[in-house]
GROMACS .gro file of C-alpha atoms in nm:
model
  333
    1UNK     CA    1   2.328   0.886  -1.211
    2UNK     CA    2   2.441   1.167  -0.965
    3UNK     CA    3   2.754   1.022  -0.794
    4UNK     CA    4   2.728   0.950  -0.439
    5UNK     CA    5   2.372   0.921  -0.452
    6UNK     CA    6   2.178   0.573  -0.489
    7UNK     CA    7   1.804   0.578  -0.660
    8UNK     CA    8   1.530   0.501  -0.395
    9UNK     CA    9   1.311   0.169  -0.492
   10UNK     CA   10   0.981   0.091  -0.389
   11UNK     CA   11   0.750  -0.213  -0.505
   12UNK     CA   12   0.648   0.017  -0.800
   13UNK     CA   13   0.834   0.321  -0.842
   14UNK     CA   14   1.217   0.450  -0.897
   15UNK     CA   15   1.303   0.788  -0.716
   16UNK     CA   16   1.654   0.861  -0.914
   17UNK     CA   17   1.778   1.205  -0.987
   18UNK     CA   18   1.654   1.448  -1.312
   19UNK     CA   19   1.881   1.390  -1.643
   20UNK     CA   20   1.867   1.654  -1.901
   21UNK     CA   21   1.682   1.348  -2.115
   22UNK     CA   22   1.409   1.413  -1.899
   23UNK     CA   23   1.328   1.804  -1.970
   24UNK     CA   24   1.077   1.722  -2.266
   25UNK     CA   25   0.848   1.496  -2.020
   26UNK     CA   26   0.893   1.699  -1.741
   27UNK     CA   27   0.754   2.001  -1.934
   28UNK     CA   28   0.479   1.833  -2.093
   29UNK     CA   29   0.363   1.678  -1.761
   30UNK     CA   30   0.435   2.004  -1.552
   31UNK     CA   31   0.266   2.255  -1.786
   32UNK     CA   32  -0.063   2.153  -1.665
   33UNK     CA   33  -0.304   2.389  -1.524
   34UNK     CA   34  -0.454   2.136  -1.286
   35UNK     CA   35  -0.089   2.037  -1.155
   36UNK     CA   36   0.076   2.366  -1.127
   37UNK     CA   37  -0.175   2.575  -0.971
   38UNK     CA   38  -0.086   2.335  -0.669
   39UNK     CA   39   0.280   2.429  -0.669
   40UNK     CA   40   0.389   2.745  -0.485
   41UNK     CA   41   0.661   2.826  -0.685
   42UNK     CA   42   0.604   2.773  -1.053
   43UNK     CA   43   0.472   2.998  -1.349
   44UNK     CA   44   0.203   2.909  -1.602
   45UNK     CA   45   0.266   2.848  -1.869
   46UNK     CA   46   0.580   2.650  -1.783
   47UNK     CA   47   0.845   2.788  -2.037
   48UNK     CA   48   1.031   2.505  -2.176
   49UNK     CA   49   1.384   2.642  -2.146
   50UNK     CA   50   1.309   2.645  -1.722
   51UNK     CA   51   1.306   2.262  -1.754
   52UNK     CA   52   1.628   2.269  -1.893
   53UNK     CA   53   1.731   2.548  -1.629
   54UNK     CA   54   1.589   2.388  -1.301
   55UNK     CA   55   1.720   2.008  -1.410
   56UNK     CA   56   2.067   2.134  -1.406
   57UNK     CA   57   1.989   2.342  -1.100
   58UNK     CA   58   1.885   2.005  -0.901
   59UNK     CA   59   2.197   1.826  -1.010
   60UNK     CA   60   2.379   2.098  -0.817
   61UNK     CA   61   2.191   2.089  -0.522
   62UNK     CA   62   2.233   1.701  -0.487
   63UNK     CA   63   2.638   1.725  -0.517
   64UNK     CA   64   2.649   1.967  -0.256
   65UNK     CA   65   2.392   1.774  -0.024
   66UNK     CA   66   2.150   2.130  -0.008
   67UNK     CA   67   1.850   1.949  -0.192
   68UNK     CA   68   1.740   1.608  -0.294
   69UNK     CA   69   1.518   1.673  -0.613
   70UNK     CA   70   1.406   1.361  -0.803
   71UNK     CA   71   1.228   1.200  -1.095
   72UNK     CA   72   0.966   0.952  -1.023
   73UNK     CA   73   0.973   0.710  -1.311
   74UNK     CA   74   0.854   0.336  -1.353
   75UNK     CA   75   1.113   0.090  -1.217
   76UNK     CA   76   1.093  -0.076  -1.556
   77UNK     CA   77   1.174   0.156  -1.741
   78UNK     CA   78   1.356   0.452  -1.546
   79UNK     CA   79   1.319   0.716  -1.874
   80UNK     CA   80   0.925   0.716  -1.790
   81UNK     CA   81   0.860   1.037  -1.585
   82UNK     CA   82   0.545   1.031  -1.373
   83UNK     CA   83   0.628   1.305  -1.166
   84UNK     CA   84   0.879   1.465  -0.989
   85UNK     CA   85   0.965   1.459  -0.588
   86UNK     CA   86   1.191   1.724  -0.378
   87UNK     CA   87   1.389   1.789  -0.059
   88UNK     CA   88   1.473   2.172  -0.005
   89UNK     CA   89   1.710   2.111   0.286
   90UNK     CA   90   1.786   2.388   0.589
   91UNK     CA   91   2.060   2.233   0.823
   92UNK     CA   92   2.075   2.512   1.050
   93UNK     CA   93   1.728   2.375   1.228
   94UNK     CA   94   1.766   2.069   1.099
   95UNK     CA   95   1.449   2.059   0.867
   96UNK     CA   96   1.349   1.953   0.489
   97UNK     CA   97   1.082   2.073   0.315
   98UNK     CA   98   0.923   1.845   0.132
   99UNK     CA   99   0.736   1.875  -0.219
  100UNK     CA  100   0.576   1.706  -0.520
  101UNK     CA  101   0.412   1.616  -0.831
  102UNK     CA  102   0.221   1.388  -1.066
  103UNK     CA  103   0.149   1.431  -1.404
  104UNK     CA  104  -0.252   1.414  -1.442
  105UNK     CA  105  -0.298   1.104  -1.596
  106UNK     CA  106  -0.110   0.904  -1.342
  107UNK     CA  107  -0.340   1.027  -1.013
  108UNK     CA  108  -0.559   0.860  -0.838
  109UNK     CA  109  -0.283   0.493  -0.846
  110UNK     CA  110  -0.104   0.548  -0.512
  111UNK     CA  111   0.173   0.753  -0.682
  112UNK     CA  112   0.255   1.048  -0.485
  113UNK     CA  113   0.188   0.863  -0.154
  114UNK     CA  114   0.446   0.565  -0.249
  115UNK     CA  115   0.675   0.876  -0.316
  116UNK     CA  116   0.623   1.060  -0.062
  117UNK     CA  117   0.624   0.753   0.181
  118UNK     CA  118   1.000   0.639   0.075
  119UNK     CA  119   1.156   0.966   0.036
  120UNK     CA  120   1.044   1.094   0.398
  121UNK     CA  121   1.183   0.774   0.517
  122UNK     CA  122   1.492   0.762   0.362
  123UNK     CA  123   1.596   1.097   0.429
  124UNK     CA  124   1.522   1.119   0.821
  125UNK     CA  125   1.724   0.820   0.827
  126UNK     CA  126   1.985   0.873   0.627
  127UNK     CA  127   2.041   1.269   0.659
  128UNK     CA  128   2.082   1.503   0.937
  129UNK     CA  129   1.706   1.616   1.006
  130UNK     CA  130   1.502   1.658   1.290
  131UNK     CA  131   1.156   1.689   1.105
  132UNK     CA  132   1.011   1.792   0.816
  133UNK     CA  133   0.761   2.030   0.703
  134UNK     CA  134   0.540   2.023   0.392
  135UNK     CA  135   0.269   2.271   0.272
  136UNK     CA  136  -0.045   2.242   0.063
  137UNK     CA  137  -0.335   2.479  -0.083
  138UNK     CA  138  -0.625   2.427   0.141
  139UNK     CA  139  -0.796   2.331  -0.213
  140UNK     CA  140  -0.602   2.057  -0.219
  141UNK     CA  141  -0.710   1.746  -0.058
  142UNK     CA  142  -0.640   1.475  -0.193
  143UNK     CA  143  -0.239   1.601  -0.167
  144UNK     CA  144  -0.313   1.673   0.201
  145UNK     CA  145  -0.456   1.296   0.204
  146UNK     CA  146  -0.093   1.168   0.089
  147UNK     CA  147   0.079   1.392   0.348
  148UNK     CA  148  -0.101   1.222   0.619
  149UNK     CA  149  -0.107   0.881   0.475
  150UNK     CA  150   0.323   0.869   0.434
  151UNK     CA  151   0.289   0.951   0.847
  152UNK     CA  152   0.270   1.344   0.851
  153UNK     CA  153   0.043   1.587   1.082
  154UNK     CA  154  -0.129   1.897   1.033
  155UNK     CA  155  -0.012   2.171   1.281
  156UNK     CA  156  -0.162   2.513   1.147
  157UNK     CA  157  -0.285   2.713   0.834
  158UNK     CA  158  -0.093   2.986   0.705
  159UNK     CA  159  -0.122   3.189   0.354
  160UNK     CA  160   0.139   3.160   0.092
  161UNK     CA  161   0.222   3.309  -0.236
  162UNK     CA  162   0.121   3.059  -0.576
  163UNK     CA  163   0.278   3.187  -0.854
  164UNK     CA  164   0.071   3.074  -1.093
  165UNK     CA  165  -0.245   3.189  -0.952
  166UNK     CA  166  -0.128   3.526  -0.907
  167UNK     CA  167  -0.075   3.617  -0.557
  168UNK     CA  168  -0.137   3.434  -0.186
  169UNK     CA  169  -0.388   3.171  -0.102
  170UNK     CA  170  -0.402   2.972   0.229
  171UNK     CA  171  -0.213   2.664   0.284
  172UNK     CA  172  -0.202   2.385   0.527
  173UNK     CA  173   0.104   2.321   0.721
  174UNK     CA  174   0.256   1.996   0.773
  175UNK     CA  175   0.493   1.847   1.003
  176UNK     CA  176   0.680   1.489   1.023
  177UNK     CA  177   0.930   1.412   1.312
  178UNK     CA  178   1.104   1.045   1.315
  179UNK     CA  179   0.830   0.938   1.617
  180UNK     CA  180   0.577   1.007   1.357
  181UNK     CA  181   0.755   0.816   1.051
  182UNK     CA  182   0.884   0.551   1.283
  183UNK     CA  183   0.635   0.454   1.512
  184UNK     CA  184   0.703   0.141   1.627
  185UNK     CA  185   0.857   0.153   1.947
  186UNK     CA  186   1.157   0.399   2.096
  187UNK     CA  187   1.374   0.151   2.213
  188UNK     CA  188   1.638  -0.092   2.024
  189UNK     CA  189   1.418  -0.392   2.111
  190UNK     CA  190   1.039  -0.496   2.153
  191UNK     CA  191   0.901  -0.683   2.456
  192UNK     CA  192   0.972  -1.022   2.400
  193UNK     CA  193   0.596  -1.104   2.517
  194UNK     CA  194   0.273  -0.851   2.555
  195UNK     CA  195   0.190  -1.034   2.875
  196UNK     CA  196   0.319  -0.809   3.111
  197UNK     CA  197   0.143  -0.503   2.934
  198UNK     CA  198  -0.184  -0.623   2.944
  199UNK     CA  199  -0.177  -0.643   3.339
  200UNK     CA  200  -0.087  -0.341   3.362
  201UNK     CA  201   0.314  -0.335   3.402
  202UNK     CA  202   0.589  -0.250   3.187
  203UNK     CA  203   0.824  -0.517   3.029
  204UNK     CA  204   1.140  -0.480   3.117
  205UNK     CA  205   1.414  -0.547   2.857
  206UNK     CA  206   1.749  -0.635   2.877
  207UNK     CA  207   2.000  -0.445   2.623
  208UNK     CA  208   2.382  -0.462   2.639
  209UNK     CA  209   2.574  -0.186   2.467
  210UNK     CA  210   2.986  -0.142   2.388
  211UNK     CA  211   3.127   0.159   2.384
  212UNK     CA  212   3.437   0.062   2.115
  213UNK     CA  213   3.730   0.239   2.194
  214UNK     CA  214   4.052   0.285   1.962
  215UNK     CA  215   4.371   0.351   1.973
  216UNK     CA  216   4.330   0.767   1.935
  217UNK     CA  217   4.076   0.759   2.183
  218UNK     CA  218   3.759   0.777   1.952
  219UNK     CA  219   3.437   0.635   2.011
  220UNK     CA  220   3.229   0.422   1.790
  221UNK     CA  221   2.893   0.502   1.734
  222UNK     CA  222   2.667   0.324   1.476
  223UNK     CA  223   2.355   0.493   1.248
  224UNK     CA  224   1.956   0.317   1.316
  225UNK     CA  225   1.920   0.253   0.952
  226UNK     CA  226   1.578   0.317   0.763
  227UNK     CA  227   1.309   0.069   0.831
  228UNK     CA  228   1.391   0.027   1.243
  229UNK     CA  229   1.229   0.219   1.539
  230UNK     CA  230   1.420   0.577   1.567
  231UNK     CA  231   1.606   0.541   1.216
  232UNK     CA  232   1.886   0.805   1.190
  233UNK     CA  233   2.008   0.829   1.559
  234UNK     CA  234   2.328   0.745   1.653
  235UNK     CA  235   2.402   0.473   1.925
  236UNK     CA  236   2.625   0.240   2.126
  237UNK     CA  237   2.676  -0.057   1.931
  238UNK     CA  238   2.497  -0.330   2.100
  239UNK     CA  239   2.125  -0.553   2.134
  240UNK     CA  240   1.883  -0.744   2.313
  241UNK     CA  241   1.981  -0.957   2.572
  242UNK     CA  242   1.861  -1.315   2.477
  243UNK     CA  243   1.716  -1.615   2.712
  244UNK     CA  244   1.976  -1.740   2.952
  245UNK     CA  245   2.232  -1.539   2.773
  246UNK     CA  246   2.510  -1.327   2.989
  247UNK     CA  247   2.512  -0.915   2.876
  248UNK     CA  248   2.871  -1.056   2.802
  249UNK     CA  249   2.772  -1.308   2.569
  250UNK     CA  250   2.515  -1.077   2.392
  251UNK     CA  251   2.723  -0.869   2.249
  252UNK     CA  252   2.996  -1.055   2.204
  253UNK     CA  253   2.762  -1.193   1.941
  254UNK     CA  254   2.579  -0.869   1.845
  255UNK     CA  255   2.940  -0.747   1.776
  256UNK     CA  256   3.046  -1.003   1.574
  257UNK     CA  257   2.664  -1.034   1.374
  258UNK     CA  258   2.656  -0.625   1.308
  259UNK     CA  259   3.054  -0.488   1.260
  260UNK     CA  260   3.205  -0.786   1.181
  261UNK     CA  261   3.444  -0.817   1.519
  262UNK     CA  262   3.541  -1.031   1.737
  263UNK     CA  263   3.562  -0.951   2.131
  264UNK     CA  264   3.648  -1.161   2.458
  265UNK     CA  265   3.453  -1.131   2.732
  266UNK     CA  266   3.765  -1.056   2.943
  267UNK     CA  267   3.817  -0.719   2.669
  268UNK     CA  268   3.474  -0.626   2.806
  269UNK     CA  269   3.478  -0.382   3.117
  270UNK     CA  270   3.144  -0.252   3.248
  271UNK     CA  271   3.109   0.107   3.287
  272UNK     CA  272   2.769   0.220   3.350
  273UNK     CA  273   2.437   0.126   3.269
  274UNK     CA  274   2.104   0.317   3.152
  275UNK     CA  275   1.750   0.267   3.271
  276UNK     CA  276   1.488   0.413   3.075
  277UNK     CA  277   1.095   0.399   3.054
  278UNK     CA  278   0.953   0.412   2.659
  279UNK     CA  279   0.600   0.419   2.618
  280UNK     CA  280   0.572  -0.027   2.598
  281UNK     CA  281   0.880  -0.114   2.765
  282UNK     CA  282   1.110  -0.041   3.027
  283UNK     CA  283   1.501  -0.060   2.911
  284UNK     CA  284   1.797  -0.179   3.130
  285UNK     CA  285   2.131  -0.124   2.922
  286UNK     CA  286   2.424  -0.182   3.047
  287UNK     CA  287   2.711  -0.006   2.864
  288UNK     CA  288   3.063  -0.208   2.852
  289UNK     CA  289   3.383  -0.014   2.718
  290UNK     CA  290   3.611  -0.230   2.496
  291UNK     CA  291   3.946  -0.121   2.351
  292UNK     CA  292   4.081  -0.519   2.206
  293UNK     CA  293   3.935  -0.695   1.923
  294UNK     CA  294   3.987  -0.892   1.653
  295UNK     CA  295   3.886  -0.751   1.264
  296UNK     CA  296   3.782  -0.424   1.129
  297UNK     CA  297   3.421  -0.265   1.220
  298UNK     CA  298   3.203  -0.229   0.960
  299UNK     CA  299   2.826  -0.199   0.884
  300UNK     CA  300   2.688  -0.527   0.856
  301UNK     CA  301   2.307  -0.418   0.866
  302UNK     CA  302   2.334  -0.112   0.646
  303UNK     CA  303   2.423   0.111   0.934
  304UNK     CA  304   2.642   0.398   0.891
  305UNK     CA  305   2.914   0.418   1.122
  306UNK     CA  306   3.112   0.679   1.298
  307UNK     CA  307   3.452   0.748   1.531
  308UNK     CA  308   3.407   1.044   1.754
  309UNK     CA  309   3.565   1.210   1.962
  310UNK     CA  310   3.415   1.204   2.356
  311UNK     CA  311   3.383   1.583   2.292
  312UNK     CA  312   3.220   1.553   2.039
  313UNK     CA  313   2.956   1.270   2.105
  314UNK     CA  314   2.705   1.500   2.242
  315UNK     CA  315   2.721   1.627   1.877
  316UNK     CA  316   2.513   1.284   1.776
  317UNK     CA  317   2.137   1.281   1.797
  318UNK     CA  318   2.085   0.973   2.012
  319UNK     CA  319   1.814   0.787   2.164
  320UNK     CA  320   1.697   0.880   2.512
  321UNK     CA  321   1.843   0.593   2.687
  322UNK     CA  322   2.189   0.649   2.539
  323UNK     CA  323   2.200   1.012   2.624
  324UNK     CA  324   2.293   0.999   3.015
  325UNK     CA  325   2.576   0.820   2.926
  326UNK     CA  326   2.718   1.033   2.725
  327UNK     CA  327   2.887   1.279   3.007
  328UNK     CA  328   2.988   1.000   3.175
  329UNK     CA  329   3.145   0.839   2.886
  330UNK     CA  330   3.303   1.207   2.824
  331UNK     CA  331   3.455   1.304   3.162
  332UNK     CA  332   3.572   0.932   3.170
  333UNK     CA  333   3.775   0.951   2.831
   0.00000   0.00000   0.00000
């Protein structure tokens, strides 16, 4: 496997990057009329020394973090090709493209939208992306059907050049943003009860949130990982406030349960606090600073985490509520 880069899993299916094993498979499966009139940039016939030449290609892109191009196989047995699934990343506006296929005999079982599904997830939380776009021939459907079932949205029409048919044919446009692949909530924590909602009234939770501070001044800020509300954006380590329980107490046990640490209360100084509306809930967060603790941070629930500098935090995509603390947090340090 690629180094630094850990095959995706879902309950059927192994997303792991292309070997030069795979190049017979992937050309027998690929030089299908019926599959590659649906892909924008491929020939037919598929030679079969481009296999060889666009594997390679796609082990490149992965070490350098520019694209994320990988086999679908069987999580049996991972030398079974049933398709293959891509990232084409742009950083500058933060966007992936996404694109895929299935060899003929394996449509119609779920494939490309299991695919699709985990890959879209995975990489808006786990790479630096604001949305992503995918494209399909309007002669398509039952790809356009996949788009919308892993979570994206159709937001125009546009025409496009197919290779192997020969010149441009319209496409549909599609568009994923993290509200659209996480839709849970927007907030760290859900309404403890739906009682308040259904009269008519917001919820209002209690969150308490630490900004750690070490001993060169940086700030710790800690990664939603993939499967929460707002997976990928960078926050104040922190959680809900529990029944009876002081903002104190909170996180001196969210601390402890998600980095590993161990904090007084009297190493806990408030700062500031946030109050913000999401669509379900109202949050109330206050935000503690904390330079004294016991162990060293690390990411206990598979979040990534991060020292910045206060200059620099603004540099984070955060969640809405974290945002107005920011400048304060900055001007302070």
């Amino acid at each position: 496997m690629t180094a630094g880069f850990t095959p995706l899993r879902t309950e059927r299916l192994l997303l792991r990057p292309l070997r030069a094993a795979d190049a017979p498979a992937l050309h027998r499966l690929v030089n299908d009329w019926a599959v590659v009139r649906n892909l924008s940039a491929l020939p037919f016939p598929y030679p079969r020394d481009l296999a060889d030449e666009w594997i390679a290609s796609t082990a490149a892109q992965l070490e350098a973090g520019t694209g994320y191009h990988l086999a679908i196989a069987g999580p049996e047995d991972s030398s079974e090709l049933l398709g293959c699934i891509g990232l084409r990343l742009d950083l500058s506006p933060r966007a992936g493209n996404l694109g895929y296929w299935i060899g003929r005999q394996y449509w119609g079982h779920g494939v490309a939208t299991e695919a699709a599904t985990r890959l879209a997830s995975w990489a808006m939380a786990n790479l630096e992306l604001d949305r992503l776009e995918a494209h399909v021939a309007t002669d398509n459907p039952a790809s356009a059907a996949v788009l919308r079932r892993a979570g994206f949205r159709e937001t125009g029409q546009e025409q496009r050049v197919f290779r192997a048919r020969g010149g441009k044919h319209p496409a549909l446009r599609f568009e994923a943003t993290r509200d659209d692949l996480f839709p849970a909530t927007a907030g760290r924590a859900e309404p403890a009860s739906a009682s308040a909602e259904t009269s008519g009234t917001k919820p209002i939770v209690l969150v308490a949130a630490c900004a750690l501070i070490d001993s060169d001044g940086r700030v710790l800020l800690a990664r939603r990982p993939e499967g929460r509300a707002m997976a990928g954006l960078w926050e104040f380590p922190g959680g809900k406030v529990g029944p009876g329980e002081t903002p104190e107490a909170a996180l001196i046990r969210e601390l402890h349960e998600e980095l590993g640490i161990d904090v007084s209360a009297a190493c806990l100084a408030p700062f500031a606090f946030a109050s913000h509306g999401y669509e379900r809930f109202h949050l109330l967060m206050p935000l503690y600073l904390c330079r004294r603790w016991q162990g060293e941070p690390e990411g206990r629930e598979n979040q990534a985490l991060a020292w910045v500098r206060p200059q620099r935090l603004a540099d984070y995509p955060m969640p809405d509520a974290d945002k107005p603390l920011v400048p304060l947090l900055r001007d302070f340090l």
